[in-house]
Tab-separated table of C-alpha atoms and ligand atoms in Angstrom:
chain	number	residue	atom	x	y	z
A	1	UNK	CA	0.000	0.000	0.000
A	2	UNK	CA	1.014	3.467	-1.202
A	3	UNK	CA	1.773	6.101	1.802
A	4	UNK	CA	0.943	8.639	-0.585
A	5	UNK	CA	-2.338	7.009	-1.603
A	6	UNK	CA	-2.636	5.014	1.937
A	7	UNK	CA	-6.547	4.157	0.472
A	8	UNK	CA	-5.680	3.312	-2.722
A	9	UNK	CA	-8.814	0.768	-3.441
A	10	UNK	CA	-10.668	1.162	-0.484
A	11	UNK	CA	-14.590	1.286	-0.875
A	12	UNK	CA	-15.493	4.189	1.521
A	13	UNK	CA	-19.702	5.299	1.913
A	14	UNK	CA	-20.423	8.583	3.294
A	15	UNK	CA	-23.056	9.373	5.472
A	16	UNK	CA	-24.081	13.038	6.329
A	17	UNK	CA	-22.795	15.173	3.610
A	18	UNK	CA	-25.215	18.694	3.304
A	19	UNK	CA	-23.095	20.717	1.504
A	20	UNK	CA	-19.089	21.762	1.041
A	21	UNK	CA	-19.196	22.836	4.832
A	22	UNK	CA	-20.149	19.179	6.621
A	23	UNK	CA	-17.602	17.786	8.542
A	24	UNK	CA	-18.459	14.314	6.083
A	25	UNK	CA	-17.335	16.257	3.311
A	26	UNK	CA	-13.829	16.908	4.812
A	27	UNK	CA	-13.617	13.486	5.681
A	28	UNK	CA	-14.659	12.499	1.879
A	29	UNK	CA	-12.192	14.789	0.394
A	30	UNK	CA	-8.821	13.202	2.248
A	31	UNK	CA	-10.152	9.772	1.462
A	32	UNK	CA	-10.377	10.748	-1.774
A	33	UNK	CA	-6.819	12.403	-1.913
A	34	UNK	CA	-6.022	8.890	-0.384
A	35	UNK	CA	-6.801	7.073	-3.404
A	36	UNK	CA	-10.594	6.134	-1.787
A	37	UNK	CA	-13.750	5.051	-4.097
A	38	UNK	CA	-16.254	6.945	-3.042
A	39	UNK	CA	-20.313	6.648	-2.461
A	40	UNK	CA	-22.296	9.231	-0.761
A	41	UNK	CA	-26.088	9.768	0.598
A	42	UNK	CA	-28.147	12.522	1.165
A	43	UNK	CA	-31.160	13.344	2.646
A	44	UNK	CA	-34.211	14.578	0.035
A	45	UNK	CA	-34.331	16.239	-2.627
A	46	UNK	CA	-32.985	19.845	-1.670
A	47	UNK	CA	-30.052	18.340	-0.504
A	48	UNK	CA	-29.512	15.777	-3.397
A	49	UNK	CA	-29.230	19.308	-5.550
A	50	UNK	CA	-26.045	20.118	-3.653
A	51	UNK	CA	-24.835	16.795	-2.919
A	52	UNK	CA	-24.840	15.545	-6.335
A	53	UNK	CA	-22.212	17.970	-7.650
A	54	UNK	CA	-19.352	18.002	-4.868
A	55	UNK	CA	-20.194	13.863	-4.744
A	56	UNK	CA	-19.209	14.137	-8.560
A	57	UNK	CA	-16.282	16.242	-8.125
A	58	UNK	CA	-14.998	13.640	-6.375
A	59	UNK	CA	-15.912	10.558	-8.659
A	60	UNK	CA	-18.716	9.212	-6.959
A	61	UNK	CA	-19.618	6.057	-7.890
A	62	UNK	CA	-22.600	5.925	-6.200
A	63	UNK	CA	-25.246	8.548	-4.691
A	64	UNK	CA	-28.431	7.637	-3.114
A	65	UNK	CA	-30.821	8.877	-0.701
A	66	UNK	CA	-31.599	7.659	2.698
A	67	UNK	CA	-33.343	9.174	5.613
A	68	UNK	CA	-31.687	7.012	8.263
A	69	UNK	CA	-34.967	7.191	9.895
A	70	UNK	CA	-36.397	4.638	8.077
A	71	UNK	CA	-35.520	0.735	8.072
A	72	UNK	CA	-36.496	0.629	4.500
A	73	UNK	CA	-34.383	3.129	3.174
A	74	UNK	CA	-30.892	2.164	5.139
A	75	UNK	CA	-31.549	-1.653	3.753
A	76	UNK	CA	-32.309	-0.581	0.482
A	77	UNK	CA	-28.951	1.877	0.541
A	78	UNK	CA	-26.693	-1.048	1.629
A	79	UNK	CA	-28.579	-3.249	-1.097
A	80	UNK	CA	-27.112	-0.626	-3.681
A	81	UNK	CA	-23.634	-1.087	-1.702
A	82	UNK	CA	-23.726	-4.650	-1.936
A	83	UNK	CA	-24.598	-4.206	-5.618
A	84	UNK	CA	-22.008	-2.068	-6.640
A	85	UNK	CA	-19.015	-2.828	-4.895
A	86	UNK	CA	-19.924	-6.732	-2.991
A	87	UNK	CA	-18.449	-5.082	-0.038
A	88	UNK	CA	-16.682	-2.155	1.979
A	89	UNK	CA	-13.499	-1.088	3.672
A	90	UNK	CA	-14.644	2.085	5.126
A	91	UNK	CA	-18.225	3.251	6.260
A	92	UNK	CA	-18.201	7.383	7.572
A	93	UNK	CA	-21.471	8.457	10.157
A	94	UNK	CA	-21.691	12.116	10.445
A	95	UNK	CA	-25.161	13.112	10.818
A	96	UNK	CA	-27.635	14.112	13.552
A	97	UNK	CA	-30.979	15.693	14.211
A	98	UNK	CA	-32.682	17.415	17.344
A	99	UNK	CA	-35.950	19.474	17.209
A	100	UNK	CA	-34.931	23.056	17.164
A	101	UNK	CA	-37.157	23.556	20.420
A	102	UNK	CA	-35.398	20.765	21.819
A	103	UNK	CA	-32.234	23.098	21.194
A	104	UNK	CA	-32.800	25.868	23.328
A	105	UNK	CA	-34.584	26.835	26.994
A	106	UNK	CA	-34.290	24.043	29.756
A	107	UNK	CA	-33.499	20.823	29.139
A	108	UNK	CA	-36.145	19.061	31.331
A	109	UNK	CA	-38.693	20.389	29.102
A	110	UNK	CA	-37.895	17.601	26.422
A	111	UNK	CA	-40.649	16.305	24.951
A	112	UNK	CA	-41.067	12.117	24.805
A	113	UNK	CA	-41.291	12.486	21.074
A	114	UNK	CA	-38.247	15.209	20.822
A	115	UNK	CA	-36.323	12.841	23.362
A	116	UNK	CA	-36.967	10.155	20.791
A	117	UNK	CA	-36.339	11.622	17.394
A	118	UNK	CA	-32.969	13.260	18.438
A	119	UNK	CA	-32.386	9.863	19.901
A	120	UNK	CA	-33.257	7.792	16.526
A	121	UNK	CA	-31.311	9.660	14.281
A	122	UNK	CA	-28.587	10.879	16.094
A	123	UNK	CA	-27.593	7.497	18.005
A	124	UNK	CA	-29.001	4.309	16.878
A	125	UNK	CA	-28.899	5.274	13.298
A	126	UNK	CA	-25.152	4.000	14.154
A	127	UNK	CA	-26.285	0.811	15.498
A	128	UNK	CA	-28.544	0.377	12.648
A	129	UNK	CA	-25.924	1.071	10.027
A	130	UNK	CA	-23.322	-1.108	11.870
A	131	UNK	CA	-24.900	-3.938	11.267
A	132	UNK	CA	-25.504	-3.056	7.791
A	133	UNK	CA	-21.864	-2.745	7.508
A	134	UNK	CA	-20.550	-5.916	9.127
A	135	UNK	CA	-22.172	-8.324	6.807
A	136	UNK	CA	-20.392	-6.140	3.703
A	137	UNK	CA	-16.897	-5.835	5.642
A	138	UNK	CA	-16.170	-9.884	5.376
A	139	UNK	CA	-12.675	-10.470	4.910
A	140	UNK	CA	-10.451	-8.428	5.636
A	141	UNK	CA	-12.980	-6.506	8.399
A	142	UNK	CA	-12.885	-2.572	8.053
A	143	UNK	CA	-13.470	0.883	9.774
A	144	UNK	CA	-17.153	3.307	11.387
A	145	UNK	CA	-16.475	6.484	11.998
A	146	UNK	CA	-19.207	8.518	13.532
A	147	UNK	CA	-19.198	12.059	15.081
A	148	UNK	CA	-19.642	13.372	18.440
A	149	UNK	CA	-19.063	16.500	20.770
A	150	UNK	CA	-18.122	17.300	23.633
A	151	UNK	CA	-21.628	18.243	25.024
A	152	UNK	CA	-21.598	13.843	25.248
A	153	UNK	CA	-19.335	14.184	28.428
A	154	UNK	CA	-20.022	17.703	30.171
A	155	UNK	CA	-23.030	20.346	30.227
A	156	UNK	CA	-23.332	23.079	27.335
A	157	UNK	CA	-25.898	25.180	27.052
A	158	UNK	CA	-28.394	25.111	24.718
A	159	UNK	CA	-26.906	21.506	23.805
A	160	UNK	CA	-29.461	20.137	25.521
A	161	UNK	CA	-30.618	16.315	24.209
A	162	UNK	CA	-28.065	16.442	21.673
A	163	UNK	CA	-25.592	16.149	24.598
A	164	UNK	CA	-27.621	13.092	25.641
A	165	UNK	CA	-27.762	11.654	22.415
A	166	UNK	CA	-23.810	11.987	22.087
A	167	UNK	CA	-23.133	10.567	25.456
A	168	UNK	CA	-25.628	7.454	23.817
A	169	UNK	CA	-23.831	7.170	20.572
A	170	UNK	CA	-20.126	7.645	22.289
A	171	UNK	CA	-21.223	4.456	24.208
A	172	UNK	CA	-22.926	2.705	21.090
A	173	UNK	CA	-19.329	2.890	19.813
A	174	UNK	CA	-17.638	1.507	22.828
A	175	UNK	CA	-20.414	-1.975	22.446
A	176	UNK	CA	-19.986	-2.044	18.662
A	177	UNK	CA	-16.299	-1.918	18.761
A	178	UNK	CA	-16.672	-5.040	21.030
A	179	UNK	CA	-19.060	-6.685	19.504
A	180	UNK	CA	-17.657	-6.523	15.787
A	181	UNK	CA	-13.903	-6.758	17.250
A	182	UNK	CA	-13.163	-10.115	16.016
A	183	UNK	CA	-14.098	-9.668	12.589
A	184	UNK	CA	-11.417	-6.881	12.730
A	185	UNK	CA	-14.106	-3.695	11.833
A	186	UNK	CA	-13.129	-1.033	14.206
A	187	UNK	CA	-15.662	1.148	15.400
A	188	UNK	CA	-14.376	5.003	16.780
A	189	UNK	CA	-15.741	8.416	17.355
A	190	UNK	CA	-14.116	11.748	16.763
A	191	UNK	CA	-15.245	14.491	18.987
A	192	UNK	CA	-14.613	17.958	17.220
A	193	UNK	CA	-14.775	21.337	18.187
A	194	UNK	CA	-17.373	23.852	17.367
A	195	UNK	CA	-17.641	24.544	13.060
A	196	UNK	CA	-19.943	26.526	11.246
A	197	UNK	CA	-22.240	23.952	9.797
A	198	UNK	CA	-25.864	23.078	8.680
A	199	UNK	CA	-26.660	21.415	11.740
A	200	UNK	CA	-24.275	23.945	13.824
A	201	UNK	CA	-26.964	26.907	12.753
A	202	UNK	CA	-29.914	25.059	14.444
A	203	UNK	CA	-27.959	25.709	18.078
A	204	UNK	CA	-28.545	28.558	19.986
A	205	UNK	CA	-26.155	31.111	20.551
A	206	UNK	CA	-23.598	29.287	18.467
A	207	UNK	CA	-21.367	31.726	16.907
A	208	UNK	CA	-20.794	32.517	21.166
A	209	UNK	CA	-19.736	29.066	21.098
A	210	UNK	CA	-17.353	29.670	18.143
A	211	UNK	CA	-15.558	32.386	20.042
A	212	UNK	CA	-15.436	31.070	23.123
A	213	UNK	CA	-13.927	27.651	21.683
A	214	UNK	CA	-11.077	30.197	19.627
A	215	UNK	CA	-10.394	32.527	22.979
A	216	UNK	CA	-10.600	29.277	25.497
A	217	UNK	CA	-8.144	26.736	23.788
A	218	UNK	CA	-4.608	26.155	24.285
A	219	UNK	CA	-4.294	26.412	20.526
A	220	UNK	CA	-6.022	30.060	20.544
A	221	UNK	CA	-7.984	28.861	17.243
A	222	UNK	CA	-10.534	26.486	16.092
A	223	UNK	CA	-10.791	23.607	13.806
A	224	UNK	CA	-12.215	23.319	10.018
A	225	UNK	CA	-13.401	20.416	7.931
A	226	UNK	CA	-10.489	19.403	7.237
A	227	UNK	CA	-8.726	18.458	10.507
A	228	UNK	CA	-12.067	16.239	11.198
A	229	UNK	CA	-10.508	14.406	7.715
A	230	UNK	CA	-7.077	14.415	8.783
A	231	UNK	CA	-7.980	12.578	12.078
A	232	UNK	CA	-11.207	10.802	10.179
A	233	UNK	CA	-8.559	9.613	7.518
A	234	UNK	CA	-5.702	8.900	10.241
A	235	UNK	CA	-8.487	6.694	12.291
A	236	UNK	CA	-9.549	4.730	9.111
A	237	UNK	CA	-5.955	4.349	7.927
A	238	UNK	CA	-3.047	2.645	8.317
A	239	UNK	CA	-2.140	4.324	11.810
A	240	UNK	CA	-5.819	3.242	13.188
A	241	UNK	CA	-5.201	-0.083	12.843
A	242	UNK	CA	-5.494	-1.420	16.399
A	243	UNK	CA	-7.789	1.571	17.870
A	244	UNK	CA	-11.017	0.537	18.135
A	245	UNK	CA	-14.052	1.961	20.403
A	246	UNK	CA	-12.335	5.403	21.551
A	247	UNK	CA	-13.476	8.688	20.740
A	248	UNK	CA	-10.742	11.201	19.474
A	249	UNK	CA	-10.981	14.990	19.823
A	250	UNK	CA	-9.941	17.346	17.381
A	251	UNK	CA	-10.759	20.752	19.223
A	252	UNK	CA	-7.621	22.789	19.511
A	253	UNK	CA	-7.800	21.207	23.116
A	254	UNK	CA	-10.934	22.370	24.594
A	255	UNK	CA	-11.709	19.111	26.579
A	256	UNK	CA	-8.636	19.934	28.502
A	257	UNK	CA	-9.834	23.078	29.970
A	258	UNK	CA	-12.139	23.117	33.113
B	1	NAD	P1	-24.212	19.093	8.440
B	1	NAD	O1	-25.505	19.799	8.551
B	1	NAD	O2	-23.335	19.436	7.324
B	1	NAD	O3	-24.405	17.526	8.484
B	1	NAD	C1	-25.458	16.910	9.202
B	1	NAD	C2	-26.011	15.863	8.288
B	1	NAD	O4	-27.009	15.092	8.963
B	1	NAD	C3	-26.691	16.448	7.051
B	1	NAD	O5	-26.073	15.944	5.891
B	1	NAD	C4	-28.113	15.951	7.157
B	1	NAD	O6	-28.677	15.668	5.905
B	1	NAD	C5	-27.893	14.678	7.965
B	1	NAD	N1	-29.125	14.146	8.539
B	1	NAD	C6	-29.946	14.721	9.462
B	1	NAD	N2	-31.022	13.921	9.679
B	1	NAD	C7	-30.857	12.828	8.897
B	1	NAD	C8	-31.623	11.655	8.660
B	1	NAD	N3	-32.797	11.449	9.269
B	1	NAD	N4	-31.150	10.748	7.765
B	1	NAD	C9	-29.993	10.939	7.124
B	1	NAD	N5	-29.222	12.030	7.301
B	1	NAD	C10	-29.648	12.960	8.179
B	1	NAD	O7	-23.473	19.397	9.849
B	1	NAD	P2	-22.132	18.793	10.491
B	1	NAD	O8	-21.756	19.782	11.518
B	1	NAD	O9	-21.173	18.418	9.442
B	1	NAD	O10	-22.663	17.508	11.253
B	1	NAD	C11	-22.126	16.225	11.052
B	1	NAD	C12	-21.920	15.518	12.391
B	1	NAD	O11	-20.902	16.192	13.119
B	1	NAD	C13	-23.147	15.513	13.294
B	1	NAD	O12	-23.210	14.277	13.972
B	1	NAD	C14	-22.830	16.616	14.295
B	1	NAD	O13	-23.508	16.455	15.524
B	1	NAD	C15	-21.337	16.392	14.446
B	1	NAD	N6	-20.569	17.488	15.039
B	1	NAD	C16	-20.653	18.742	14.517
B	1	NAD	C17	-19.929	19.761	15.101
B	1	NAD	C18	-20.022	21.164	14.559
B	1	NAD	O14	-19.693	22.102	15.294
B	1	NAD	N7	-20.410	21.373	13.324
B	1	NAD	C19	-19.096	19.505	16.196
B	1	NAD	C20	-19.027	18.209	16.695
B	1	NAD	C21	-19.760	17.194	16.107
């Protein structure tokens, strides 16, 4: 294997890409510099519209929706998978989804149904795709990556049941990694500092968040895209080989600071 092209071959799906901001898009462009195939999803039709061109920029060989919601609609994506490619090497989780309301005011006023929705999507969408995954990454096993925060571990305002759902899908990682362990598919999280995203916009107060993370940090600045790729790609790659269930920051050091 190449150093230069360290994923020269690899099969790598996407989830989570919005636009050129998402963190899955930084990830998708250093696999691809790695020498990845690519496949992407998106989420409806608005999206597809701006989806469709960065997946081709990239030569996509595959781009279909799926509302990880639905059952239906993950089975019939990996269907497509299996399809195309009869297997993959690397599968990339970078999506969520909280009620706005649910995103602001008090946490204990969580609704039942908001509880469960951010919940769904946000955590056991992981779990669901997982085991999608495993039965495509048969020989030579392969790598999940999913996203997290650091509202998982400590209280931020406004974070509210996103924080919850992180602290769920931090500890969905830990059980997958164990369970699908000795078929050699590592499972790992990266927690990243605050960036100006799609789903960043639907917090509260988050540009206060942006310059708090930049004056707070040992590193005085905060992160792009593209150092969630470098570590994504790192954690996938070569040097990844024996982590497995551990979730990795990449926030100029915030979850140092008390
Ligand atoms: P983004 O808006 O670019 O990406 C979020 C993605 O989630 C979108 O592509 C959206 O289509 C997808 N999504 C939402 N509901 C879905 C569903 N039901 N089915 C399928 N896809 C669905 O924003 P982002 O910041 O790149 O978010 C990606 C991940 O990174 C999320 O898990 C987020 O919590 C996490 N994260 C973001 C930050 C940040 O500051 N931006 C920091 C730490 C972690």
């Amino acid at each position: 294997m190449s150093q230069l092209k360290p994923f020269e071959g690899k099969r790598a799906l996407i989830l989570g890409v919005a636009n050129e901001r998402s963190l899955a898009w930084g990830i998708a462009q250093v696999l691809h510099q790695g020498g990845a195939r690519l496949a992407f999803t998106y989420l409806g039709e608005a999206l597809k519209r701006r989806v469709e061109p960065l997946a081709q920029s990239v030569n996509a060989e595959l781009i279909e929706a799926c509302d990880v919601s639905y059952d239906d609609q993950i089975n019939a994506l990996f269907g497509k998978v299996r399809e195309k490619w009869d297997g993959l090497d690397i599968l990339v989780h970078s999506l969520a989804y909280a009620n706005r309301d649910d995103l602001e005011g008090r946490f204990v006023d969580t609704s039942r149904e908001g509880f469960r929705i951010a919940m769904d999507i946000s955590a056991y969408s992981l779990v669901a795709v997982a085991k999608q995954a495993e039965s495509l990454m048969q020989n030579n096993g392969g790598s999940i990556l999913t996203l997290s925060y650091y509202g998982a571990e400590k209280v931020v305002p406004n974070y509210n049941v996103m924080g919850v759902a992180k602290a769920a899908l931090e500890a969905s990682v830990r059980y997958l990694a164990w369970d699908l362990g000795p078929k050699k598919i590592r499972v790992n999280a990266i927690s990243a500092g605050p960036v100006k995203t799609l789903a960043a916009a639907g917090i509260r107060n988050f540009r206060t968040m942006l310059s708090a993370a930049e004056e707070k940090t040992p590193l005085k600045e905060n992160i792009n895209a593209q150092d969630v790729g470098e570590l994504g790609a790192f954690l996938c790659g070569p040097g990844g080989v024996h982590i497995t269930g551990t979730t990795m920051y990449v926030d100029s050091g915030a979850h140092i600071m008390a």
